[in-house]
mmCIF file of C-alpha atoms in Angstrom:
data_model
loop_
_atom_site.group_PDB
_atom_site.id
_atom_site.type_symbol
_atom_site.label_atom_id
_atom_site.label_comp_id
_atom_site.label_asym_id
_atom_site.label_seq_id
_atom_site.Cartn_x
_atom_site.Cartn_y
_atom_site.Cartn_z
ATOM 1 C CA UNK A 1 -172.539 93.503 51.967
ATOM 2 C CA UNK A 2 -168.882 93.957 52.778
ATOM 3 C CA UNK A 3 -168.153 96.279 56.114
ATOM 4 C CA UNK A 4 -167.120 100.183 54.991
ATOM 5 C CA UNK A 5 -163.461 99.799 55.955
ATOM 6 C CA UNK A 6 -163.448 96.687 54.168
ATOM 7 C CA UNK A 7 -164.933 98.584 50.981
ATOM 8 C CA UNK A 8 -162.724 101.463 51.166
ATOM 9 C CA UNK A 9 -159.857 99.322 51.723
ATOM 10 C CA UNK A 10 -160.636 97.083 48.229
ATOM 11 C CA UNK A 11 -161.252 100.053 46.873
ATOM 12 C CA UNK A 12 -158.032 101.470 47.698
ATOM 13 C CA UNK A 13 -155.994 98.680 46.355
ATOM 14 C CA UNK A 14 -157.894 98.870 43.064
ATOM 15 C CA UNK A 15 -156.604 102.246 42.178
ATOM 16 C CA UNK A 16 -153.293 100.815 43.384
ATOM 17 C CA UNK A 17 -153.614 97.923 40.717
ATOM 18 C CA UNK A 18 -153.958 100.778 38.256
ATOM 19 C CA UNK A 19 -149.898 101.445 38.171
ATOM 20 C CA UNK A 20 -148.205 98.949 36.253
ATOM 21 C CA UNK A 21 -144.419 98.824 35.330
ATOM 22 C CA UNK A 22 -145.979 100.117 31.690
ATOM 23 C CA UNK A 23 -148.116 103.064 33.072
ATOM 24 C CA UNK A 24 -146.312 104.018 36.096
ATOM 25 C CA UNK A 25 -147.618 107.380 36.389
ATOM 26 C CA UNK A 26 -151.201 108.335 36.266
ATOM 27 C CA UNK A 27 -153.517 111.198 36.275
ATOM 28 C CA UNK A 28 -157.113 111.723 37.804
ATOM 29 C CA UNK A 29 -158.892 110.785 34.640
ATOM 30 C CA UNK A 30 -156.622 108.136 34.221
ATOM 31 C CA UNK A 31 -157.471 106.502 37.632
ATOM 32 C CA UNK A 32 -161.391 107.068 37.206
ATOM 33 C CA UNK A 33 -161.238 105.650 33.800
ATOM 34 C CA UNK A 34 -159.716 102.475 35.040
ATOM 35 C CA UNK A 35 -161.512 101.825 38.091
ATOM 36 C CA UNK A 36 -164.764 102.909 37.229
ATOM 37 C CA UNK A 37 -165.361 104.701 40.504
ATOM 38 C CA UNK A 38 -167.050 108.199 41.341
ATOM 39 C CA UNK A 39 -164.534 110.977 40.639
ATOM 40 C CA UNK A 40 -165.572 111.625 44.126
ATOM 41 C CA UNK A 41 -164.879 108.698 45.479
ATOM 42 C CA UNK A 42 -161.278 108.812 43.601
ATOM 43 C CA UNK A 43 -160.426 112.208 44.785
ATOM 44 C CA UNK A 44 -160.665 110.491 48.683
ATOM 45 C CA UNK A 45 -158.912 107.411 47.992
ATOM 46 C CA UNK A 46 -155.916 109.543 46.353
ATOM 47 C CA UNK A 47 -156.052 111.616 49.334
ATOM 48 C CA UNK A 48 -155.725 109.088 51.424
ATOM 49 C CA UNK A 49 -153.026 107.244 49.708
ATOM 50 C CA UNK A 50 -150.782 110.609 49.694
ATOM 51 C CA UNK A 51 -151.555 111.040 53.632
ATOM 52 C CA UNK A 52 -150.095 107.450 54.350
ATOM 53 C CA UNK A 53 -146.968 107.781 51.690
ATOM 54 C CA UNK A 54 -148.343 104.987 49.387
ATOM 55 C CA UNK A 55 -149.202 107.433 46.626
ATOM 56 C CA UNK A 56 -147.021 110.866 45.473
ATOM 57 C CA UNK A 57 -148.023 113.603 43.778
ATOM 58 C CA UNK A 58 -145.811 114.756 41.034
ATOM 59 C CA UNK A 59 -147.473 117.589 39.184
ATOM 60 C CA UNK A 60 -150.382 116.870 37.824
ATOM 61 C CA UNK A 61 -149.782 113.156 37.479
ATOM 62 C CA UNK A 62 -149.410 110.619 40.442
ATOM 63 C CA UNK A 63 -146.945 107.576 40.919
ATOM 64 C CA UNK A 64 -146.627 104.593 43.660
ATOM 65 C CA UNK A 65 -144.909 105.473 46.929
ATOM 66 C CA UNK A 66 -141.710 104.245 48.022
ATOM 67 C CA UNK A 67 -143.421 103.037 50.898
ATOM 68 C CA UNK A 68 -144.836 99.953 49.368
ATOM 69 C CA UNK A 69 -140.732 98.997 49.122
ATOM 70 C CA UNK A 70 -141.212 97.849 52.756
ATOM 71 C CA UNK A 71 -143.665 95.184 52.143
ATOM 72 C CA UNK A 72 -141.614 93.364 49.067
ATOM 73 C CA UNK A 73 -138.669 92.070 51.647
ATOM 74 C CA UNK A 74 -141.393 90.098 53.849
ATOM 75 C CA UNK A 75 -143.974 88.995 51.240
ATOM 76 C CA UNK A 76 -141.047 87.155 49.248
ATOM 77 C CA UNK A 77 -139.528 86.382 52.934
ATOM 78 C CA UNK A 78 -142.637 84.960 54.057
ATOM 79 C CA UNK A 79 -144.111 83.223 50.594
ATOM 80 C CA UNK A 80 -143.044 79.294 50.717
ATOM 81 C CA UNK A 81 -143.980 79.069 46.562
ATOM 82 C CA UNK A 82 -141.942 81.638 46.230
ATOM 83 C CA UNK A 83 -138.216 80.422 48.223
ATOM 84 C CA UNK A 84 -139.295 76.740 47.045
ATOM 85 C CA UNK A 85 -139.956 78.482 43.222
ATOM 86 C CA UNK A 86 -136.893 80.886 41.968
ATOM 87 C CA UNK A 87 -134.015 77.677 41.583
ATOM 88 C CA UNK A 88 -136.757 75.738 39.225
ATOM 89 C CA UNK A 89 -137.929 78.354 37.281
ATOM 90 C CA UNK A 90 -134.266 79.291 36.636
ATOM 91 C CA UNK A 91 -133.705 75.453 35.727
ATOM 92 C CA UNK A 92 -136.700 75.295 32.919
ATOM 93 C CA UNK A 93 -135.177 78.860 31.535
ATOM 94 C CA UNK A 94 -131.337 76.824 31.028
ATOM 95 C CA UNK A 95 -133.305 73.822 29.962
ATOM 96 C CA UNK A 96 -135.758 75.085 27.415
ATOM 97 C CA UNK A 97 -133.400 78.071 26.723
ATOM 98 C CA UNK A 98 -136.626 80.361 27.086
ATOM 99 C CA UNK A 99 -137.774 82.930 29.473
ATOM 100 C CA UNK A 100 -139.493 81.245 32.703
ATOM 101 C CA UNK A 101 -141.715 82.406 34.736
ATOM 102 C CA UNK A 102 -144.130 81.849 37.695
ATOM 103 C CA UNK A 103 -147.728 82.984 38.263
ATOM 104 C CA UNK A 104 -150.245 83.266 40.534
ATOM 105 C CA UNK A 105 -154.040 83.912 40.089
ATOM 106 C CA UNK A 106 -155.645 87.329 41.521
ATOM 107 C CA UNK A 107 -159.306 87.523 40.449
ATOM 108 C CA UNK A 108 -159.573 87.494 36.461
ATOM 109 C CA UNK A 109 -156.055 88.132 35.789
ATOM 110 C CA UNK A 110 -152.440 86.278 36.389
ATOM 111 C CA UNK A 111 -149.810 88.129 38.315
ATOM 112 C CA UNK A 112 -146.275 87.412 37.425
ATOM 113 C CA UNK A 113 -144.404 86.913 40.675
ATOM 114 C CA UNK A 114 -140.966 85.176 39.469
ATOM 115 C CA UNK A 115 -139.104 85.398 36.286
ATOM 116 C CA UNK A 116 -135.664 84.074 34.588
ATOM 117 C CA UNK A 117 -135.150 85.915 30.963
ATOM 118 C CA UNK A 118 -133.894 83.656 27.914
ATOM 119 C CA UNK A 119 -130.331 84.238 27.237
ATOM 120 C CA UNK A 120 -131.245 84.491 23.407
ATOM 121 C CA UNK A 121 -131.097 88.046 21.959
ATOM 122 C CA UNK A 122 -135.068 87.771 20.365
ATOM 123 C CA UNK A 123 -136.707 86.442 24.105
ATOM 124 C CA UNK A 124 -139.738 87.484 25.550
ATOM 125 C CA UNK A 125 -139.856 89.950 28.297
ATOM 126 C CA UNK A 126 -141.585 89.109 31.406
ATOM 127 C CA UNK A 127 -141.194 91.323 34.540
ATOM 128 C CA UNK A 128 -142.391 90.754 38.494
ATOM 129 C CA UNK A 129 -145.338 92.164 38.839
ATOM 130 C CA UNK A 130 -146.574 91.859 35.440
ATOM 131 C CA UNK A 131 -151.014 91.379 35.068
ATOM 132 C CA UNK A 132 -152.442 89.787 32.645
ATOM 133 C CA UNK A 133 -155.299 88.693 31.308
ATOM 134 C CA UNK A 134 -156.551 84.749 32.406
ATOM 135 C CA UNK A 135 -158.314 84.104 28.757
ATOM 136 C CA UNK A 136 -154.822 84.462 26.941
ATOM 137 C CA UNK A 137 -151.818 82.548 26.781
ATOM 138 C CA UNK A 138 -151.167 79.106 28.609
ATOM 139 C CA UNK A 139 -150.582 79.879 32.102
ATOM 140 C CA UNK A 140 -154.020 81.438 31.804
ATOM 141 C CA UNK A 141 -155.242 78.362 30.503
ATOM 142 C CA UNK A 142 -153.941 76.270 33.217
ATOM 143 C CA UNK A 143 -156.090 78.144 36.038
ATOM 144 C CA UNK A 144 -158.960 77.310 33.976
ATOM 145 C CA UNK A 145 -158.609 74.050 33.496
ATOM 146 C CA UNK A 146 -158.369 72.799 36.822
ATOM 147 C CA UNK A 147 -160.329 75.362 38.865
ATOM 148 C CA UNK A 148 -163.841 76.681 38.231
ATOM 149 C CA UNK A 149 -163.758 79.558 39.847
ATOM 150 C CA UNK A 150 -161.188 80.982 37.370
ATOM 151 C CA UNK A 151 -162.797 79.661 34.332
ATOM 152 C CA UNK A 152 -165.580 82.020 35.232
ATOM 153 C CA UNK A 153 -163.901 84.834 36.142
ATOM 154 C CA UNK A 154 -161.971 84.512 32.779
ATOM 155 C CA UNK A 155 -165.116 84.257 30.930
ATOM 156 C CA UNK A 156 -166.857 87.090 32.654
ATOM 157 C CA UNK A 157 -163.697 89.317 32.228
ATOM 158 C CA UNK A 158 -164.216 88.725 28.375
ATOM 159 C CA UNK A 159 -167.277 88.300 27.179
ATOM 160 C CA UNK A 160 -166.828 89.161 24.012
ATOM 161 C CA UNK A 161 -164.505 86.186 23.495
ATOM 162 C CA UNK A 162 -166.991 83.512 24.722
ATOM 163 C CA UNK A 163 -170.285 84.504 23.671
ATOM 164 C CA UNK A 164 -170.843 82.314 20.947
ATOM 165 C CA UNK A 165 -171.706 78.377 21.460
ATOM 166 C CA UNK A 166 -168.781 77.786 18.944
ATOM 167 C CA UNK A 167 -166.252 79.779 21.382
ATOM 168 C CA UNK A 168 -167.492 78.408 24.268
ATOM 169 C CA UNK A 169 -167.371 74.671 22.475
ATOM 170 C CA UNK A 170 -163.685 75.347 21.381
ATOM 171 C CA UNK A 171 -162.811 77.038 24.946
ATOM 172 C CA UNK A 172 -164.287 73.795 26.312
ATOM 173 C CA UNK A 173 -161.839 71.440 24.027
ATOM 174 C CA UNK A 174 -158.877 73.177 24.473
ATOM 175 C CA UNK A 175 -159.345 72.728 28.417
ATOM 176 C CA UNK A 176 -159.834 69.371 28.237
ATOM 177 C CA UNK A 177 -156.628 69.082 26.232
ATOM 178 C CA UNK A 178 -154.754 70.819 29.154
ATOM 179 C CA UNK A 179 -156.725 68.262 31.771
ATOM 180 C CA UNK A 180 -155.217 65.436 29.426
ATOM 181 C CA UNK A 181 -151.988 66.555 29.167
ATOM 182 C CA UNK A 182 -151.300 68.495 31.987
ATOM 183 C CA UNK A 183 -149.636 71.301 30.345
ATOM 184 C CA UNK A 184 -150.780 73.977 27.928
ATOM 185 C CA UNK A 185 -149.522 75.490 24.581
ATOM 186 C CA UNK A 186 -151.131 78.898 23.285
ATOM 187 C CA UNK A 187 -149.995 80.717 19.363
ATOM 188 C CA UNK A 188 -150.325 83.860 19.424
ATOM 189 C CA UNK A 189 -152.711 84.497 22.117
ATOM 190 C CA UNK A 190 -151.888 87.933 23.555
ATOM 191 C CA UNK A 191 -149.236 88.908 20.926
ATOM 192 C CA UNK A 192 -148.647 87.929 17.098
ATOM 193 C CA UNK A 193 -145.427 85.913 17.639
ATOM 194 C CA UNK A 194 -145.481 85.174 20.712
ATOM 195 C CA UNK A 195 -146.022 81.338 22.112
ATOM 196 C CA UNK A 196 -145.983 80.021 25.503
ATOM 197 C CA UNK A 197 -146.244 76.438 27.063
ATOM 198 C CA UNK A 198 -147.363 76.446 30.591
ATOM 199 C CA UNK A 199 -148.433 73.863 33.915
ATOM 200 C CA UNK A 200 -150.469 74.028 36.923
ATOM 201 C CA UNK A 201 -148.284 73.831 40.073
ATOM 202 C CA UNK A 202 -150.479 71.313 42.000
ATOM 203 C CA UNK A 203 -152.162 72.913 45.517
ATOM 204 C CA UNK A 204 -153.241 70.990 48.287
ATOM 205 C CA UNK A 205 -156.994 69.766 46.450
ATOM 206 C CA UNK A 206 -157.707 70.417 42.762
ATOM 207 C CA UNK A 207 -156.985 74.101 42.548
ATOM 208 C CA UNK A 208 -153.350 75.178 40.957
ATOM 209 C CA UNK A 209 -151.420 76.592 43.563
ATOM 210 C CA UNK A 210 -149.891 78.699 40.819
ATOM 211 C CA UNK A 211 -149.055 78.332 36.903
ATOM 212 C CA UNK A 212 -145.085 77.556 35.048
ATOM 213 C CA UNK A 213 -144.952 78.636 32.149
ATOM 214 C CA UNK A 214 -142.199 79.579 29.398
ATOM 215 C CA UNK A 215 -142.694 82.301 26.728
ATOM 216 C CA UNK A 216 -140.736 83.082 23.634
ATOM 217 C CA UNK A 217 -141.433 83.574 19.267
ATOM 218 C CA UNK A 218 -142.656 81.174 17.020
ATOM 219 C CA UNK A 219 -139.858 80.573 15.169
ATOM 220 C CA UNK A 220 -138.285 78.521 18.145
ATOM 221 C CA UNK A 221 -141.134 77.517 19.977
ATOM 222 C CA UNK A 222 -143.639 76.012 17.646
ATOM 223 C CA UNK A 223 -146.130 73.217 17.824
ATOM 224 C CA UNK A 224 -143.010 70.493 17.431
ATOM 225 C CA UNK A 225 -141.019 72.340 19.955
ATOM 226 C CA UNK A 226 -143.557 72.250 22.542
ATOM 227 C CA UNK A 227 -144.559 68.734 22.003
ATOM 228 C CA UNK A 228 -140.943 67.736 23.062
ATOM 229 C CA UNK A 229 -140.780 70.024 26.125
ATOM 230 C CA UNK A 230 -144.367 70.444 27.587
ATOM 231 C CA UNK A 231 -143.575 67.170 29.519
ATOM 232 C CA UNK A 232 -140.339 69.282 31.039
ATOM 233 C CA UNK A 233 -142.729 72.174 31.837
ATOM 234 C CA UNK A 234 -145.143 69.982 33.657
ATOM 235 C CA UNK A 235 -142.644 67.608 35.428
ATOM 236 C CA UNK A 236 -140.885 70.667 36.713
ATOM 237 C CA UNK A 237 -144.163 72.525 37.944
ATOM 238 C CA UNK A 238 -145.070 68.978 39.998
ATOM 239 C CA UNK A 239 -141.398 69.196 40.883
ATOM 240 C CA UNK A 240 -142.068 72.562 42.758
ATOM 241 C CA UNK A 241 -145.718 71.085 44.241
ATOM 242 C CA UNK A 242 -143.266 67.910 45.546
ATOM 243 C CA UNK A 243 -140.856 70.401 47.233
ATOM 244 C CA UNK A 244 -143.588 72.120 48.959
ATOM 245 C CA UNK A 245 -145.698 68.922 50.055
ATOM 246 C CA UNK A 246 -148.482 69.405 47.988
ATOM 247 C CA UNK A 247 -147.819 65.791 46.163
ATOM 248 C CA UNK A 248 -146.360 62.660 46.712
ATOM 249 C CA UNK A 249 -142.502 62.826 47.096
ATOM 250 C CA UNK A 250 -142.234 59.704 45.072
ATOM 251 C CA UNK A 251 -143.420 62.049 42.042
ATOM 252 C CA UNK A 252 -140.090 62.515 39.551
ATOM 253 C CA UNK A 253 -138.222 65.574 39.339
ATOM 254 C CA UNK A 254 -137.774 67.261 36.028
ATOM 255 C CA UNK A 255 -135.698 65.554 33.211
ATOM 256 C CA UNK A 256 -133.120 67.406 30.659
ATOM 257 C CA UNK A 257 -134.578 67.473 27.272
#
């Protein structure tokens, strides 16, 4: 059993993962609804999180503190995926002419922690920060290829997607496929419309150190489309695991398609 400061403090930063760029002011019920905690419990954390400036009160509704501005400058300072990252992802966005983007795994969910928008006036919208779900869309698909530990966090996180033998059995396929490949292409997954190609940034070991992935409609980025440039995607994610030393440096760096 974790220590009590260790419980309060994962506690704190779940009502903290409440706020999203979408919902960026909460109430109470809001809060309790999400987390799943004692009202209780809730009412301290909030407290707590006003005392130290990371939470403020605006009427009855509550919103992030400015205060969590001082951490951004030395997490992106300090993160060597992320300085080695932002001129690639860039790169695939003027190659593919799509939005880029660059995620990480946290739990059951991706986080999106860089991002180049499509120049195109119909794009898709990706912003820092951004959580979603592991289960849908490719970069999600990625993480569970190659690592275990995501696959059943995904699964757990949505049971009601998996339950069936013929779910699982199709789950199974389509991960294999990304194995094969080494890239991933998702219709539709989280929005009607919307289709992504993604690839595992290789880690030291098996796991993905973090997912590359592109995002835009159907019209342009169909099953043809990302037949052609899921080899781009992928050499350019092993491109970013070669800058960092995860992989050979003999390994190629992206082509133009």
């Amino acid at each position: 059993m974790a220590e009590p400061g260790v419980r309060v403090l994962g506690r704190a930063c779940e009502v903290l993962d409440c706020f999203t760029e979408a919902d960026p002011r909460l109430g109470m019920a809001d809060i309790r609804s999400r987390t799943g905690l004692p009202a209780t419990t809730v009412a301290r954390i909030v407290s707590t999180l006003l005392q130290e400036g990371l939470l403020v009160r605006e009427g009855d509704s509550y919103r992030v503190g400015l205060r969590v501005l001082v951490w951004s400058a030395p997490a992106r300072s300090g993160s060597s995926l992320l300085g080695v990252a932002r001129p690639f992802v860039e790169q695939l966005r003027d190659v593919t002419g799509e939005s880029a983007g660059l995620y990480v795994r946290q739990g059951a969910t991706r986080v999106l922690v860089e991002s180049a928008l499509s120049q195109h006036s119909v794009i898709y919208r990706g912003y820092v920060g951004q959580v979603l779900p592991l289960d849908a869309g490719a970069a999600g698909k990625c993480f569970m290829a190659f690592d275990e530990d995501a696959l059943s966090a995904a699964v757990e996180a949505a049971p009601g997607r998996h339950t069936t033998a013929a779910a699982r059995t199709e789950l199974e396929r389509r991960l294999r496929e990304v194995r094969e490949r080494g890239w991933a292409y998702t219709e539709g997954e989280r929005e009607v419309g919307l289709n992504s190609v993604a690839a595992p940034v290789p880690g030291f070991g098996t796991v993905p150190e973090a997912a590359l992935a592109i995002g835009g409609p159907s019209v342009r980025l169909d099953r043809a489309e990302a037949e052609r440039i899921g080899p781009v995607v992928a050499a350019t994610a092993r491109a970013i695991a070669v800058r960092m030393g995860h992989v050979p440096a003999e390994a190629e760096e992206p082509a133009d398609v």
